[in-house]
PDB file of C-alpha atoms in Angstrom:
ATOM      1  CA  UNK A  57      27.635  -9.419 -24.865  1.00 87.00           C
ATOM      2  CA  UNK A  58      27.216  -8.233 -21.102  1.00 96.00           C
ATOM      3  CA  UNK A  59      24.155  -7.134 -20.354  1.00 97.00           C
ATOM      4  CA  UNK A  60      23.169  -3.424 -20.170  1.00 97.00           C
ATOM      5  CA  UNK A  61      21.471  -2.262 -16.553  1.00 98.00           C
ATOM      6  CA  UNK A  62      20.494   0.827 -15.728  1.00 98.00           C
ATOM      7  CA  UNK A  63      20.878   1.895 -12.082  1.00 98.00           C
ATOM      8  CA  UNK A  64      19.327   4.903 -10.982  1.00 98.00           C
ATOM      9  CA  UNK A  65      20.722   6.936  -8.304  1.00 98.00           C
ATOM     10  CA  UNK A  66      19.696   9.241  -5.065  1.00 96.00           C
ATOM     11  CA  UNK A  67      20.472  13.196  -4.865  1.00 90.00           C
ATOM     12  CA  UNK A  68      23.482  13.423  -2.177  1.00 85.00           C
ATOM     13  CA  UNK A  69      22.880  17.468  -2.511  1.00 83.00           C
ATOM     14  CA  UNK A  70      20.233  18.954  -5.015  1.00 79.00           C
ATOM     15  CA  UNK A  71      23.306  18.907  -7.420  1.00 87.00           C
ATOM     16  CA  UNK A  72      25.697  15.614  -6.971  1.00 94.00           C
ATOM     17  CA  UNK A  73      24.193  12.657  -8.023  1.00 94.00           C
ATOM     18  CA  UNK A  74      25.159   9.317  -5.659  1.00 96.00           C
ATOM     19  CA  UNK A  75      24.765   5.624  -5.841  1.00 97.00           C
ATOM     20  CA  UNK A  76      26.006   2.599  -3.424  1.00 97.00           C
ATOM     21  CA  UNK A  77      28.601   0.529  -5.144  1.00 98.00           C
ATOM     22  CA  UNK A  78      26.673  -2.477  -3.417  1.00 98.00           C
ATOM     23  CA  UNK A  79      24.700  -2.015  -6.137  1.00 98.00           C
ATOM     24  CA  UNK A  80      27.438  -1.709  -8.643  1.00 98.00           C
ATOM     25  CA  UNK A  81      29.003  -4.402  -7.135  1.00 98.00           C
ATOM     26  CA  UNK A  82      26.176  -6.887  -7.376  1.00 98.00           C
ATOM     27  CA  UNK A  83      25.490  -6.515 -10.641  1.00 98.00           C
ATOM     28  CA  UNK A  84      29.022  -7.033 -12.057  1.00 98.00           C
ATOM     29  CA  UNK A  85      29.465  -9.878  -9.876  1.00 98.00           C
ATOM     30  CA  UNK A  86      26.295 -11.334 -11.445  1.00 98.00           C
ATOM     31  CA  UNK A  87      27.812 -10.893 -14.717  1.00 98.00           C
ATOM     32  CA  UNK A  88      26.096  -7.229 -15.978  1.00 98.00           C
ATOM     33  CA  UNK A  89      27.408  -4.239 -16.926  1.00 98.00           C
ATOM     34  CA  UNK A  90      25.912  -1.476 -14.390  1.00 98.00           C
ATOM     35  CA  UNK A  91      25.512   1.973 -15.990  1.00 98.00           C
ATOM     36  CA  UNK A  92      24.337   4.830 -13.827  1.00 98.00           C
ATOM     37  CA  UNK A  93      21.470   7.019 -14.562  1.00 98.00           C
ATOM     38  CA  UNK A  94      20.682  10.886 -14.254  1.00 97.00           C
ATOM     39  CA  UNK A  95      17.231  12.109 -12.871  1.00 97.00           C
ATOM     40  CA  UNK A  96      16.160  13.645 -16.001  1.00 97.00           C
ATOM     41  CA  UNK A  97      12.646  14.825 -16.053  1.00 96.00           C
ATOM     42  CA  UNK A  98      11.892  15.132 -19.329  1.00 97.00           C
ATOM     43  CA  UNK A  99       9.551  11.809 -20.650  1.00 97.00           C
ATOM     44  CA  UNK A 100      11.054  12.017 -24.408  1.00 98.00           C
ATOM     45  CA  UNK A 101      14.782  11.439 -22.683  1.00 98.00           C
ATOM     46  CA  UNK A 102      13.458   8.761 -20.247  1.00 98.00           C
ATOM     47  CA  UNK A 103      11.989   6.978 -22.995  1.00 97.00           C
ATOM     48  CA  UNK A 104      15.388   7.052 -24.984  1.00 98.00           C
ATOM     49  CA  UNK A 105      17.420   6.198 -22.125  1.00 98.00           C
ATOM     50  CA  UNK A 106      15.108   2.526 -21.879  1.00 98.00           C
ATOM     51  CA  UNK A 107      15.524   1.897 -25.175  1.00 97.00           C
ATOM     52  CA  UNK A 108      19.242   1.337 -24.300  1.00 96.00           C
ATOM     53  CA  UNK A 109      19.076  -0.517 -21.897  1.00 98.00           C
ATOM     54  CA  UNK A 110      18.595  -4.436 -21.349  1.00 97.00           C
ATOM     55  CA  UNK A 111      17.338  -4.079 -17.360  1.00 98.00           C
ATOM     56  CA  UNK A 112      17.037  -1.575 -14.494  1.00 98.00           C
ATOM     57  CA  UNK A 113      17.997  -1.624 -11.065  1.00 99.00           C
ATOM     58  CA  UNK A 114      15.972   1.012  -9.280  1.00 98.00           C
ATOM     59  CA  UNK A 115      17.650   1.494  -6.204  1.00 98.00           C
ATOM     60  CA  UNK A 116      17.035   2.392  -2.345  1.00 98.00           C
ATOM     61  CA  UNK A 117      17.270   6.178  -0.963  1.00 96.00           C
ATOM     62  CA  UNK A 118      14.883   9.216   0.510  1.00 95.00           C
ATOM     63  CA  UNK A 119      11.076   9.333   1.025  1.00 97.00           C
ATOM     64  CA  UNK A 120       8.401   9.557  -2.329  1.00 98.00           C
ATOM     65  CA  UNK A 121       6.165  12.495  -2.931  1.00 98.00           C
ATOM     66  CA  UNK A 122       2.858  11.556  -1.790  1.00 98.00           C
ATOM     67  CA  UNK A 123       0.769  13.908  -3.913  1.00 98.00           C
ATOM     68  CA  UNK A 124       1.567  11.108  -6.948  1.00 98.00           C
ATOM     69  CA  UNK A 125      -0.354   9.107  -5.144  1.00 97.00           C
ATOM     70  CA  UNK A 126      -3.127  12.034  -4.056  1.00 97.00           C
ATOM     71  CA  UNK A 127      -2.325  12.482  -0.822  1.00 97.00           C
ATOM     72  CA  UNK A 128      -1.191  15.444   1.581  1.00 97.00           C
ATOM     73  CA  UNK A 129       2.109  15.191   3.244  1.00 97.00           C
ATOM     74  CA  UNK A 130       1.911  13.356   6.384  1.00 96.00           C
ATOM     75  CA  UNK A 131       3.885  14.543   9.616  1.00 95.00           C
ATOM     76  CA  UNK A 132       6.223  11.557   9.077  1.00 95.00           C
ATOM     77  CA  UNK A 133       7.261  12.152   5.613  1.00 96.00           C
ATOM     78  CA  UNK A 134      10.907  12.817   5.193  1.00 95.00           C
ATOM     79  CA  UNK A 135      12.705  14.305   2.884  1.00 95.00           C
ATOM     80  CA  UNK A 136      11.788  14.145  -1.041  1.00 96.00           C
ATOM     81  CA  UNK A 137      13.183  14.183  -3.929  1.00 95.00           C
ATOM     82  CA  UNK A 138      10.948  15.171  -6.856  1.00 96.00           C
ATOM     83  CA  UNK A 139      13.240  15.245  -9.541  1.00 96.00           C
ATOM     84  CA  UNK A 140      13.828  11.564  -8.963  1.00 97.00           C
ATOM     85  CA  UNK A 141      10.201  10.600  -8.515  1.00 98.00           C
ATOM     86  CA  UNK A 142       9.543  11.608 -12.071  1.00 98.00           C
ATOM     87  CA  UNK A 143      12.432  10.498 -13.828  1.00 98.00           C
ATOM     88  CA  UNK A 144      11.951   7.114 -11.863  1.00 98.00           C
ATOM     89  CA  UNK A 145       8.214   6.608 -12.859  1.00 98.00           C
ATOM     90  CA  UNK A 146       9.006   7.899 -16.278  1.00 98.00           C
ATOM     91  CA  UNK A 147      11.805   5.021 -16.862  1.00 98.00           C
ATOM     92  CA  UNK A 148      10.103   2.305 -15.190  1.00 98.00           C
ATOM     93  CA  UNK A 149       6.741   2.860 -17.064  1.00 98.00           C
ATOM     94  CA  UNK A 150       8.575   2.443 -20.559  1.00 98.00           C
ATOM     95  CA  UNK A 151      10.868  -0.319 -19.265  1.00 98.00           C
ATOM     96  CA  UNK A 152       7.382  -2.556 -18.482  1.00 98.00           C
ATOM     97  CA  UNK A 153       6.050  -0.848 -21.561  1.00 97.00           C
ATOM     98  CA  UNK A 154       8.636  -2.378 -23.457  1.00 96.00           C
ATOM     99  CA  UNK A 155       8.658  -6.021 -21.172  1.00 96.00           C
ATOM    100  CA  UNK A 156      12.041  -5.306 -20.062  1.00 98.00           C
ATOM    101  CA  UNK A 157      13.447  -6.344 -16.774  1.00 98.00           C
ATOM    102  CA  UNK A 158      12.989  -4.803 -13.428  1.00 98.00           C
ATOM    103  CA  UNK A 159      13.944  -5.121 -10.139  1.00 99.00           C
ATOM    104  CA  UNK A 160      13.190  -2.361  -7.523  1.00 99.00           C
ATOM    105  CA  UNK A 161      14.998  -2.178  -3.976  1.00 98.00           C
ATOM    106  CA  UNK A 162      13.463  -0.445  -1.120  1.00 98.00           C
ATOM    107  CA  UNK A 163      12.386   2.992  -2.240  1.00 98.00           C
ATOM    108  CA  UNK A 164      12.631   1.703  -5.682  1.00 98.00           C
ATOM    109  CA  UNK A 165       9.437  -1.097  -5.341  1.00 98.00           C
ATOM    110  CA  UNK A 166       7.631   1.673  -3.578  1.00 98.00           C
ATOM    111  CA  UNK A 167       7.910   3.710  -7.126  1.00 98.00           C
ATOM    112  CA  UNK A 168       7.507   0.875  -8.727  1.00 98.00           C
ATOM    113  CA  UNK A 169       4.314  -0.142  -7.175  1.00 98.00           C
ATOM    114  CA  UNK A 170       2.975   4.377  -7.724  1.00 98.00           C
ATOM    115  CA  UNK A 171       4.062   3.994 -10.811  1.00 98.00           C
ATOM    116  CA  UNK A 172       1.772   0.990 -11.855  1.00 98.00           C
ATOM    117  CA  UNK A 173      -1.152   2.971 -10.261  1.00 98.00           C
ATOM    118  CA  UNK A 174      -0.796   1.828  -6.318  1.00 98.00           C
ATOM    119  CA  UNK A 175       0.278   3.468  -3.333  1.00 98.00           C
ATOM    120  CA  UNK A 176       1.995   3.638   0.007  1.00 98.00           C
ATOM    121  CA  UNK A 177       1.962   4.383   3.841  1.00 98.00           C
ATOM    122  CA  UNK A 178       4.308   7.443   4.191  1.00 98.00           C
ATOM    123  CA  UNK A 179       5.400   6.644   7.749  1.00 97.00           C
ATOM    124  CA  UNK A 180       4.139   2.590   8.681  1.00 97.00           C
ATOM    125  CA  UNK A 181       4.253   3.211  12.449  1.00 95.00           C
ATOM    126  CA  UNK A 182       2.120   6.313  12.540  1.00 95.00           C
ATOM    127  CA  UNK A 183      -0.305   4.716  10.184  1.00 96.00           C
ATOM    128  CA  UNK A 184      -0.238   1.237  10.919  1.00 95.00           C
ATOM    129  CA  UNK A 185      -2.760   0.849  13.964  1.00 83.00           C
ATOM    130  CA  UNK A 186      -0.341  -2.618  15.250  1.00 89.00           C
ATOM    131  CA  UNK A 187       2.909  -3.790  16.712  1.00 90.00           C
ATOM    132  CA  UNK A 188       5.252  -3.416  14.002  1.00 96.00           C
ATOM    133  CA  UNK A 189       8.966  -5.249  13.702  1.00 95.00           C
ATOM    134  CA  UNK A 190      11.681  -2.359  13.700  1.00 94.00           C
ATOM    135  CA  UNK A 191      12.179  -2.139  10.195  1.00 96.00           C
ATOM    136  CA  UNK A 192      14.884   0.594  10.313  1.00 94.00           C
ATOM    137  CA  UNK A 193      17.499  -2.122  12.038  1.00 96.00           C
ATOM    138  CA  UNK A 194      20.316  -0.935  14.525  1.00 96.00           C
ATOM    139  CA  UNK A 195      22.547  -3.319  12.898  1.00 96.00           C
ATOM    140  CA  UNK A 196      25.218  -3.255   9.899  1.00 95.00           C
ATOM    141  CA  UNK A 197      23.200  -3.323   6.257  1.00 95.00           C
ATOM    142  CA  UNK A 198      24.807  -7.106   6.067  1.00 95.00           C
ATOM    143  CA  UNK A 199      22.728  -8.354   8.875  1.00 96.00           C
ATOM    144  CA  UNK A 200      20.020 -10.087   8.047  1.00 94.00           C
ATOM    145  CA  UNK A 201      17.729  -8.824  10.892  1.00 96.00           C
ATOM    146  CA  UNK A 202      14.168 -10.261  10.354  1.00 97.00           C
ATOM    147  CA  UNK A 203      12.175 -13.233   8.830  1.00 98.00           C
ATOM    148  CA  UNK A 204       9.726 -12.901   5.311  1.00 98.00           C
ATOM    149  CA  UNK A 205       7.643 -15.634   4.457  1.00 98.00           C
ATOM    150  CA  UNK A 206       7.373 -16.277   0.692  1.00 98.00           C
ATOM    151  CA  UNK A 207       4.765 -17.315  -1.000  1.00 98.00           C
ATOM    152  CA  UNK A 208       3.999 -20.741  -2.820  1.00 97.00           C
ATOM    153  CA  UNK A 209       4.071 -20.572  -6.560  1.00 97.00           C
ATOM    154  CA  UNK A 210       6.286 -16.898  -6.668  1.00 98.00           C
ATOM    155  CA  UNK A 211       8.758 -15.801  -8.898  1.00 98.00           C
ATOM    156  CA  UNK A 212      11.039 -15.398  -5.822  1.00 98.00           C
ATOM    157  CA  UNK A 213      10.317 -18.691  -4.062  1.00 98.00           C
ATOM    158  CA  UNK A 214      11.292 -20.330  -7.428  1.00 98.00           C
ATOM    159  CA  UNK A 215      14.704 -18.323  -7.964  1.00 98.00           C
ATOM    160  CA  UNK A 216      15.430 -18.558  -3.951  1.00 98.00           C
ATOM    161  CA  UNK A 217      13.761 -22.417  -3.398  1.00 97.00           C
ATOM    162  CA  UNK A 218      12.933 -20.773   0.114  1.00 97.00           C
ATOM    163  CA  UNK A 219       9.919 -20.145   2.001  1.00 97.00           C
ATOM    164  CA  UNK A 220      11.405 -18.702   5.042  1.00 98.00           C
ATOM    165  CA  UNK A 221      14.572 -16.785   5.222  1.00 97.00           C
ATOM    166  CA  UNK A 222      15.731 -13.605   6.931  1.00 98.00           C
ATOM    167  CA  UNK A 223      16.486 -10.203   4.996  1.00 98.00           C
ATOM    168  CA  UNK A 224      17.959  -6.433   6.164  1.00 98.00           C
ATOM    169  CA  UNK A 225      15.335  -3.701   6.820  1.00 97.00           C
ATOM    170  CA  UNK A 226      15.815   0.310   6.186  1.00 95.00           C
ATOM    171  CA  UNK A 227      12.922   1.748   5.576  1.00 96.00           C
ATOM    172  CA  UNK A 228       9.863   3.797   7.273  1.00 96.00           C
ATOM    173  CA  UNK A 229       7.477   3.709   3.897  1.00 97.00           C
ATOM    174  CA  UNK A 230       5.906   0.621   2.521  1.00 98.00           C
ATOM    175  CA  UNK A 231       3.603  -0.686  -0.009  1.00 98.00           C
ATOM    176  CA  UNK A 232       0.201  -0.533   0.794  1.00 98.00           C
ATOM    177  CA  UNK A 233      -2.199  -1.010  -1.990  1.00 98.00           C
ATOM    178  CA  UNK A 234      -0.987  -3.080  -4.860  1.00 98.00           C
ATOM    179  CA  UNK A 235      -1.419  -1.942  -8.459  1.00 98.00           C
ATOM    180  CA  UNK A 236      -4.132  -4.391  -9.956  1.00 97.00           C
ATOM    181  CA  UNK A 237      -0.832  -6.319 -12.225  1.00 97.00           C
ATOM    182  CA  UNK A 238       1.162  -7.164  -8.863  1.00 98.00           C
ATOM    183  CA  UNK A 239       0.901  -9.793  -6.693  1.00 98.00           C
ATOM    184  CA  UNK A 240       2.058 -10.531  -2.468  1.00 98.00           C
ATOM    185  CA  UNK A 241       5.385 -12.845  -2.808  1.00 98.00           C
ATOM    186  CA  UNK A 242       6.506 -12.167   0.437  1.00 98.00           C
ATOM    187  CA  UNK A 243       5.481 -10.492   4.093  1.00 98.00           C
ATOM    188  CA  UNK A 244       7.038  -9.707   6.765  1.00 98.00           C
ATOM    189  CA  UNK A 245       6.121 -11.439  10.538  1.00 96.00           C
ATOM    190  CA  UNK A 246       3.740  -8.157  11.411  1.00 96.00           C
ATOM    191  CA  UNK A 247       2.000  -8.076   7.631  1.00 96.00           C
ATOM    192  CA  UNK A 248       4.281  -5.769   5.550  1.00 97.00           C
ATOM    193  CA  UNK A 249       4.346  -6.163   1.796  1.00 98.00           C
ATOM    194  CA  UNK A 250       8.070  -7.455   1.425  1.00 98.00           C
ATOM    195  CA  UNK A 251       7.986  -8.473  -2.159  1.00 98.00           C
ATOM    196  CA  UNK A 252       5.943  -8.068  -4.949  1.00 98.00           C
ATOM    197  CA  UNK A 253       5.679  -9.258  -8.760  1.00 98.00           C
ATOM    198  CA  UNK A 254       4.062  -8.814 -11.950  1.00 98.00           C
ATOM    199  CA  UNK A 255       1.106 -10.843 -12.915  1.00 96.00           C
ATOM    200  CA  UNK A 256       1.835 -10.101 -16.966  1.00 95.00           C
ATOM    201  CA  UNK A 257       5.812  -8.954 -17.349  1.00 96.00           C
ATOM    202  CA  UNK A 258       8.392 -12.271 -17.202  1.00 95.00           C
ATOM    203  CA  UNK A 259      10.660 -10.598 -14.364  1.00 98.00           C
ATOM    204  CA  UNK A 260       8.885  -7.293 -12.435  1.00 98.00           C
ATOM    205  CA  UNK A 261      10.397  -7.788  -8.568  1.00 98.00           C
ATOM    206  CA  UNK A 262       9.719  -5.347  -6.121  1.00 98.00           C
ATOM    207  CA  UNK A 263      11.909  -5.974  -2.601  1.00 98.00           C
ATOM    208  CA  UNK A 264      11.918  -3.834   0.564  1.00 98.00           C
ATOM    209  CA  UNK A 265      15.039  -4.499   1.949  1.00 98.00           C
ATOM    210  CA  UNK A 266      18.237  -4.385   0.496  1.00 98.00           C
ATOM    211  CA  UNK A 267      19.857  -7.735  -1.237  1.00 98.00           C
ATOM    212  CA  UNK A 268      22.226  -5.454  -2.917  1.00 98.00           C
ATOM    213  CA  UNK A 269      23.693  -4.872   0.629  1.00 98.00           C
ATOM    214  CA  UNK A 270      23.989  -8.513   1.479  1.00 98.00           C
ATOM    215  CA  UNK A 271      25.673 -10.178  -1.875  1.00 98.00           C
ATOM    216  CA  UNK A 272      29.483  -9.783  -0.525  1.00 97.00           C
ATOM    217  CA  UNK A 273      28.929 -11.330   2.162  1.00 97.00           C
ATOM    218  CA  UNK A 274      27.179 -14.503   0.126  1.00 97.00           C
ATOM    219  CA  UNK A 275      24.123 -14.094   1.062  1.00 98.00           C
ATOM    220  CA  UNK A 276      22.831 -16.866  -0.922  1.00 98.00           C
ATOM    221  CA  UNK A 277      18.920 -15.204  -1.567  1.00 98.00           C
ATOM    222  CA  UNK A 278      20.479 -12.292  -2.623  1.00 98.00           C
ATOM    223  CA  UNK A 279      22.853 -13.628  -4.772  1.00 98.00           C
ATOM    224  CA  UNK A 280      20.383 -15.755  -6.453  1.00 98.00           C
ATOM    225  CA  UNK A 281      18.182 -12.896  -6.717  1.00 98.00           C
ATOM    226  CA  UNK A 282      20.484 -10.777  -8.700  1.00 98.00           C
ATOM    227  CA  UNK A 283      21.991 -13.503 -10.791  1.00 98.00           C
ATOM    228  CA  UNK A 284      18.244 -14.247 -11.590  1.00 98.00           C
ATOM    229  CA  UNK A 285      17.783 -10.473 -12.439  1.00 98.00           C
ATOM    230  CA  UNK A 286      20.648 -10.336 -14.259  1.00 98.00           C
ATOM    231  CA  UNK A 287      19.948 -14.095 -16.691  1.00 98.00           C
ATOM    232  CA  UNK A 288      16.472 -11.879 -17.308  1.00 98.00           C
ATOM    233  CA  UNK A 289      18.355  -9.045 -18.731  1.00 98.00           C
ATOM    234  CA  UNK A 290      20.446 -11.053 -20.553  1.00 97.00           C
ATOM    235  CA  UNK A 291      17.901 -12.766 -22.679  1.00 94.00           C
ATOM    236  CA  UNK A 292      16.582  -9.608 -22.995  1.00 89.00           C
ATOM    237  CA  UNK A 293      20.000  -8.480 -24.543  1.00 80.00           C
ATOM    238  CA  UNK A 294      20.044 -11.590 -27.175  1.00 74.00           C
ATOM    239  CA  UNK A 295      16.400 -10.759 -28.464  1.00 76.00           C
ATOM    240  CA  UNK A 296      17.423  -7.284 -29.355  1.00 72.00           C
ATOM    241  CA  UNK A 297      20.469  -8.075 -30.829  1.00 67.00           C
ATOM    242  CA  UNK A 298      18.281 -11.092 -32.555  1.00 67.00           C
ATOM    243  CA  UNK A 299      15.770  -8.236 -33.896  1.00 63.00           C
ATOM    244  CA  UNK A 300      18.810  -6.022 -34.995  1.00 53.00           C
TER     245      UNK A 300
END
């Protein structure tokens, strides 16, 4: 049996649901069976909806509602999405609750990381008092446009075997404080979080760029990312059928 992976998936209007068939793409060719999700905001169906499910992708798109995180909107913000938010930290809090895979692209480690109790700059070059990279690139999402440096002893340097390697970049938000269970597994040149992991759950991986974009073109990180992803949510697939 294939496993089960949830994907969730941006607003295109406030009533058309859309996802990137990178994503799609990425996990079939890793050997999963991609099923997209609905921004429900009701908890009781969120919770249902992880109990089917053997792994979730939670996927790129629009700016995060910064009074989860108790803050006013700054000037910067873009456009949100509330419905999304919720359903999004609903899912992922009963996925970890119930040690099931994760991994969370762009937007989707910045909800990961509110979720879990952290938070986020809402615009990084109004609020960032440096010389940042351009992390929005001017460049098809294939190019790999900048450098990360991953750390030693990481989840990702072990899937990847790299410590250097370059990665796309589409975003204006970024982590900023970590919830107490992640840990720094990779930064940027100019100090941005890049990647993130659980200290207690077997695979929690939050990336900011966008491997899912990158995988056709055999990107080999990327493809080893998701085919790591993917092996998680498979074992995950043979316990419960185990348990059955």
């Amino acid at each position: 049996m294939k496993p089960i992976i949830g994907v969730t998936s941006s607003f295109k209007d406030e009533r058309t649901m859309s996802v990137s068939y990178d994503n799609i793409d990425s996990i079939t060719a890793a050997g999963g069976v991609p099923l997209v999700l609905p921004n429900l905001t009701d908890k009781g169906q969120a919770e249902q909806i992880a109990a089917q499910l053997d792994g979730l992708l939670v996927t790129g798109g629009g700016d995060i509602d910064p009074t989860l995180f108790g803050e006013e909107p700054h000037p910067g913000l873009g456009v949100i999405t509330p419905a999304r938010d919720v359903f999004e930290i609903n899912l992922i809090r009963e996925m970890m609750k119930e040690g099931k895979p994760v991994l969370a692209i762009c937007r989707g480690c910045q909800i990961l990381n509110i979720a879990a109790g952290g938070d986020m700059y809402q615009d990084i070059y109004s609020q960032i008092g440096r010389q940042l990279l351009q992390h929005s690139q001017k460049a098809p999402r294939s190019h790999a446009s900048h450098y990360i440096n991953v750390a030693e002893g990481s989840l990702l340097k072990q899937i990847t075997n790299q410590e250097k390697y370059k990665v796309n970049s589409y975003h204006h938000q970024a982590v900023r404080n970590l919830a107490p269970e992640f840990y720094v597994s990779a930064c940027s040149t100019d100090g941005i979080t890049e990647a993130f992991e659980s200290r207690e759950h077997p695979f929690v991986i939050g990336v900011q760029w966008h491997p899912e974009c990158m995988t056709a073109s055999g990107d080999q990180p990327s493809l080893l990312l998701f085919g790591a992803f993917v092996e998680a949510c498979r074992q995950t697939n043979k316990r419960q059928r185990t348990t059955v």
